[in-house]
C-alpha positions as YAML, in Angstrom:
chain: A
units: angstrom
residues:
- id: 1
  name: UNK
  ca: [214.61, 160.82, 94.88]
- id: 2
  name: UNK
  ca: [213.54, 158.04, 96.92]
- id: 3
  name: UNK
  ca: [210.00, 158.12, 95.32]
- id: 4
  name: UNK
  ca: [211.40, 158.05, 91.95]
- id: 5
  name: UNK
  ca: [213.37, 154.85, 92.38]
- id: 6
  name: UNK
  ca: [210.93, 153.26, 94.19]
- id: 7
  name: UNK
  ca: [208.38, 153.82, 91.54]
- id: 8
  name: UNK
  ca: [211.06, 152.80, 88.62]
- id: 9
  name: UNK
  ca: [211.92, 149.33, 91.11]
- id: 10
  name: UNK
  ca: [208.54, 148.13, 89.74]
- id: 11
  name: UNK
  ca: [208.89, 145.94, 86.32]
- id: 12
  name: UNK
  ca: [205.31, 147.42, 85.19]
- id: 13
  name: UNK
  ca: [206.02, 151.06, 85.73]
- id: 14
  name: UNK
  ca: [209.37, 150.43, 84.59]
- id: 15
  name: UNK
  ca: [207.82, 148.90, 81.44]
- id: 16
  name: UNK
  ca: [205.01, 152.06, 81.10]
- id: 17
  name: UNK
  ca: [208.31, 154.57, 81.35]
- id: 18
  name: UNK
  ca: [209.58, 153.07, 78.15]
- id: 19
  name: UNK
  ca: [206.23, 153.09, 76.69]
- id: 20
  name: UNK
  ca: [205.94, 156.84, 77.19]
- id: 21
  name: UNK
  ca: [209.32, 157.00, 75.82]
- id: 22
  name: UNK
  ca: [207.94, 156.95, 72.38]
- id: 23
  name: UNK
  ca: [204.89, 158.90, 73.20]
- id: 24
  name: UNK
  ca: [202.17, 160.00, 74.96]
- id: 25
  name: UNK
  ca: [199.17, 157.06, 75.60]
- id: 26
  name: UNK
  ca: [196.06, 156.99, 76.81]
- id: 27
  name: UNK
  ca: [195.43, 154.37, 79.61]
- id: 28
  name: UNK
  ca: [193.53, 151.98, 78.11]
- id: 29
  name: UNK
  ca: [196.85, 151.95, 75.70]
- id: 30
  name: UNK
  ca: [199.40, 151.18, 78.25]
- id: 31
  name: UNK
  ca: [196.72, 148.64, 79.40]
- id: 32
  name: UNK
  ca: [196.39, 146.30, 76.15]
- id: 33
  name: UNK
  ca: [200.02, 146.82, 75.69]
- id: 34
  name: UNK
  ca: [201.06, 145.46, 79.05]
- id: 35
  name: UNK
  ca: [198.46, 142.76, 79.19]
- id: 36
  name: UNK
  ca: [196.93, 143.62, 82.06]
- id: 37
  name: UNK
  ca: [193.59, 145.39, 83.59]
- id: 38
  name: UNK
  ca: [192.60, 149.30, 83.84]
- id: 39
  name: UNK
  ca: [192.40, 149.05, 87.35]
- id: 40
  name: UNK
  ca: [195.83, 147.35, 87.77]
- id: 41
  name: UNK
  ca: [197.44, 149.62, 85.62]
- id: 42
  name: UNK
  ca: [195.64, 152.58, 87.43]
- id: 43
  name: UNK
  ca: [197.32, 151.69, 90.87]
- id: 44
  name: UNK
  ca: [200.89, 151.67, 88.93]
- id: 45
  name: UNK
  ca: [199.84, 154.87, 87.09]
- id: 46
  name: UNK
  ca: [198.87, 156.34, 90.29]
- id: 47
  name: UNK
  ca: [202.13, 155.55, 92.00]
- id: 48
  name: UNK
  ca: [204.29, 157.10, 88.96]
- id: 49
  name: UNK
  ca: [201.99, 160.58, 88.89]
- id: 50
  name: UNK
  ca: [203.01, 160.62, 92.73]
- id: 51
  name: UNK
  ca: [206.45, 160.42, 91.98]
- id: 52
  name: UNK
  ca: [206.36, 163.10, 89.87]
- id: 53
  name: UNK
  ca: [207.98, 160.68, 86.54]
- id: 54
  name: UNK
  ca: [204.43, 161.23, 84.45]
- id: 55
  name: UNK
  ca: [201.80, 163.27, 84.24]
- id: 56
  name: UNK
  ca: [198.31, 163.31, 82.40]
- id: 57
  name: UNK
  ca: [196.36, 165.39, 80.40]
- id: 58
  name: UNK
  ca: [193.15, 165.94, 78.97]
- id: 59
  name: UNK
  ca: [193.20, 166.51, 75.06]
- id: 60
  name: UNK
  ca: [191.12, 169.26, 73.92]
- id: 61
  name: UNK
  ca: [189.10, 167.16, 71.55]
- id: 62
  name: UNK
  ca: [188.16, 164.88, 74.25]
- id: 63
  name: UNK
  ca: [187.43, 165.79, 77.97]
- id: 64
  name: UNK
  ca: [186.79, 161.70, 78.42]
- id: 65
  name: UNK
  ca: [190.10, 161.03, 77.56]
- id: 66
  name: UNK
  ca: [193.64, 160.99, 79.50]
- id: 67
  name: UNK
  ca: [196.65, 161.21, 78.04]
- id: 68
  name: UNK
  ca: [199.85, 160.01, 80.45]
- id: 69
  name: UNK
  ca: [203.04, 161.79, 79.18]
- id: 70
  name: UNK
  ca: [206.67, 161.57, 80.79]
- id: 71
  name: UNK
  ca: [208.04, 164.59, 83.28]
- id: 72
  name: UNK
  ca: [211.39, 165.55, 82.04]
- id: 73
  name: UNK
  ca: [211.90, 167.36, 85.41]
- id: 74
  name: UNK
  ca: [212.19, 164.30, 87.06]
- id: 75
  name: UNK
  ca: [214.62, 162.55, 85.12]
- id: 76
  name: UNK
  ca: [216.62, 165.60, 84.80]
- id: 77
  name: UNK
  ca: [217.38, 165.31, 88.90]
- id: 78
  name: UNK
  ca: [217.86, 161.96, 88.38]
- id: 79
  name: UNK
  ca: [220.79, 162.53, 85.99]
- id: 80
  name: UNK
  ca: [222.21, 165.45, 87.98]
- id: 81
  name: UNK
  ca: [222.23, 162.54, 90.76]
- id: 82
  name: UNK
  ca: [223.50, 159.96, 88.52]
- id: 83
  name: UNK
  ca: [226.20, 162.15, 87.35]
- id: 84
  name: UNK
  ca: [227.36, 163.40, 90.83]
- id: 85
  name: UNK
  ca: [226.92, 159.39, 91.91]
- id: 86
  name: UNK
  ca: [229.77, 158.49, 88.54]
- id: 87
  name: UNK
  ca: [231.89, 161.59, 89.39]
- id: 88
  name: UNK
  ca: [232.20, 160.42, 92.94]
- id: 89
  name: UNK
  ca: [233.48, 156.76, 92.29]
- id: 90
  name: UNK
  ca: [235.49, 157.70, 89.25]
- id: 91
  name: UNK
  ca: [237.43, 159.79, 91.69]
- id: 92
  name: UNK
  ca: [237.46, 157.26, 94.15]
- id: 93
  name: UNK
  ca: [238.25, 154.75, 91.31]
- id: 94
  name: UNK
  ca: [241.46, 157.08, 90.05]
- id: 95
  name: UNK
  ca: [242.97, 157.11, 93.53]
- id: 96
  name: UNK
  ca: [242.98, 153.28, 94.13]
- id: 97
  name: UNK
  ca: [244.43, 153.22, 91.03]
- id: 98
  name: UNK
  ca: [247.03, 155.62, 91.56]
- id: 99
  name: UNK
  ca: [247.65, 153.52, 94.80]
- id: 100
  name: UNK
  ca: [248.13, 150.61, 93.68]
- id: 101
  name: UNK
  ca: [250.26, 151.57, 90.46]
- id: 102
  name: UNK
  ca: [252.69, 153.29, 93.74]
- id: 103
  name: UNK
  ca: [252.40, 150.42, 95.81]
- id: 104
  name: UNK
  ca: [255.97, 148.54, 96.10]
- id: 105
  name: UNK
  ca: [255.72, 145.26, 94.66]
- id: 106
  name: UNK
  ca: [255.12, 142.57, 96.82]
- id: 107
  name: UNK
  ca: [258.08, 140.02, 97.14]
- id: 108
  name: UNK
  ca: [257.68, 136.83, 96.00]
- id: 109
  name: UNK
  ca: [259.44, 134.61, 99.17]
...
């Protein structure tokens, strides 16, 4: 987990996640869109395969050619996380509430 939101605490890899949102891309792709250089891009790109958030393929019509897709598996744990993250405070959350809505009022001297 910590790799993932290390690698998603990074504007640029946070902008080539929502890139790959849409669809898969080639490199040179996520490049022009972002404004920046192939072998910028390639360190982010390398950083996101490692976390395990994209991965990239070779179409069959082109060996030359790499095509970066988004890991499902990876966000999936990051939900379950997220989710056991919300469950925890919104419990936490309902008992200060019930506290407080218990709590004698405070006199006004």
């Amino acid at each position: 987990m910590e790799k993932t939101f290390a690698a998603l605490g990074d504007p640029t890899r946070l902008a080539v996640i929502n890139l790959l949102r849409d669809r898969p891309h080639r490199a040179g792709e996520l490049a022009s869109a972002l404004h920046m250089s192939a072998p910028a891009l390639s360190r982010h790109l390398r950083v996101l395969r490692k976390s395990g958030l994209i991965a990239d393929d070779e179409p069959d019509s082109d060996a030359r050619v790499r095509l970066y897709r988004l890991q499902p598996a990876a966000f999936a744990s990051m939900r379950d996380w997220l989710t056991e993250v919300e469950a925890f405070w919104g419990g936490e959350l309902e008992a200060f509430k019930l506290h407080a809505e218990s709590a004698p009022p405070e006199s006004g001297a």
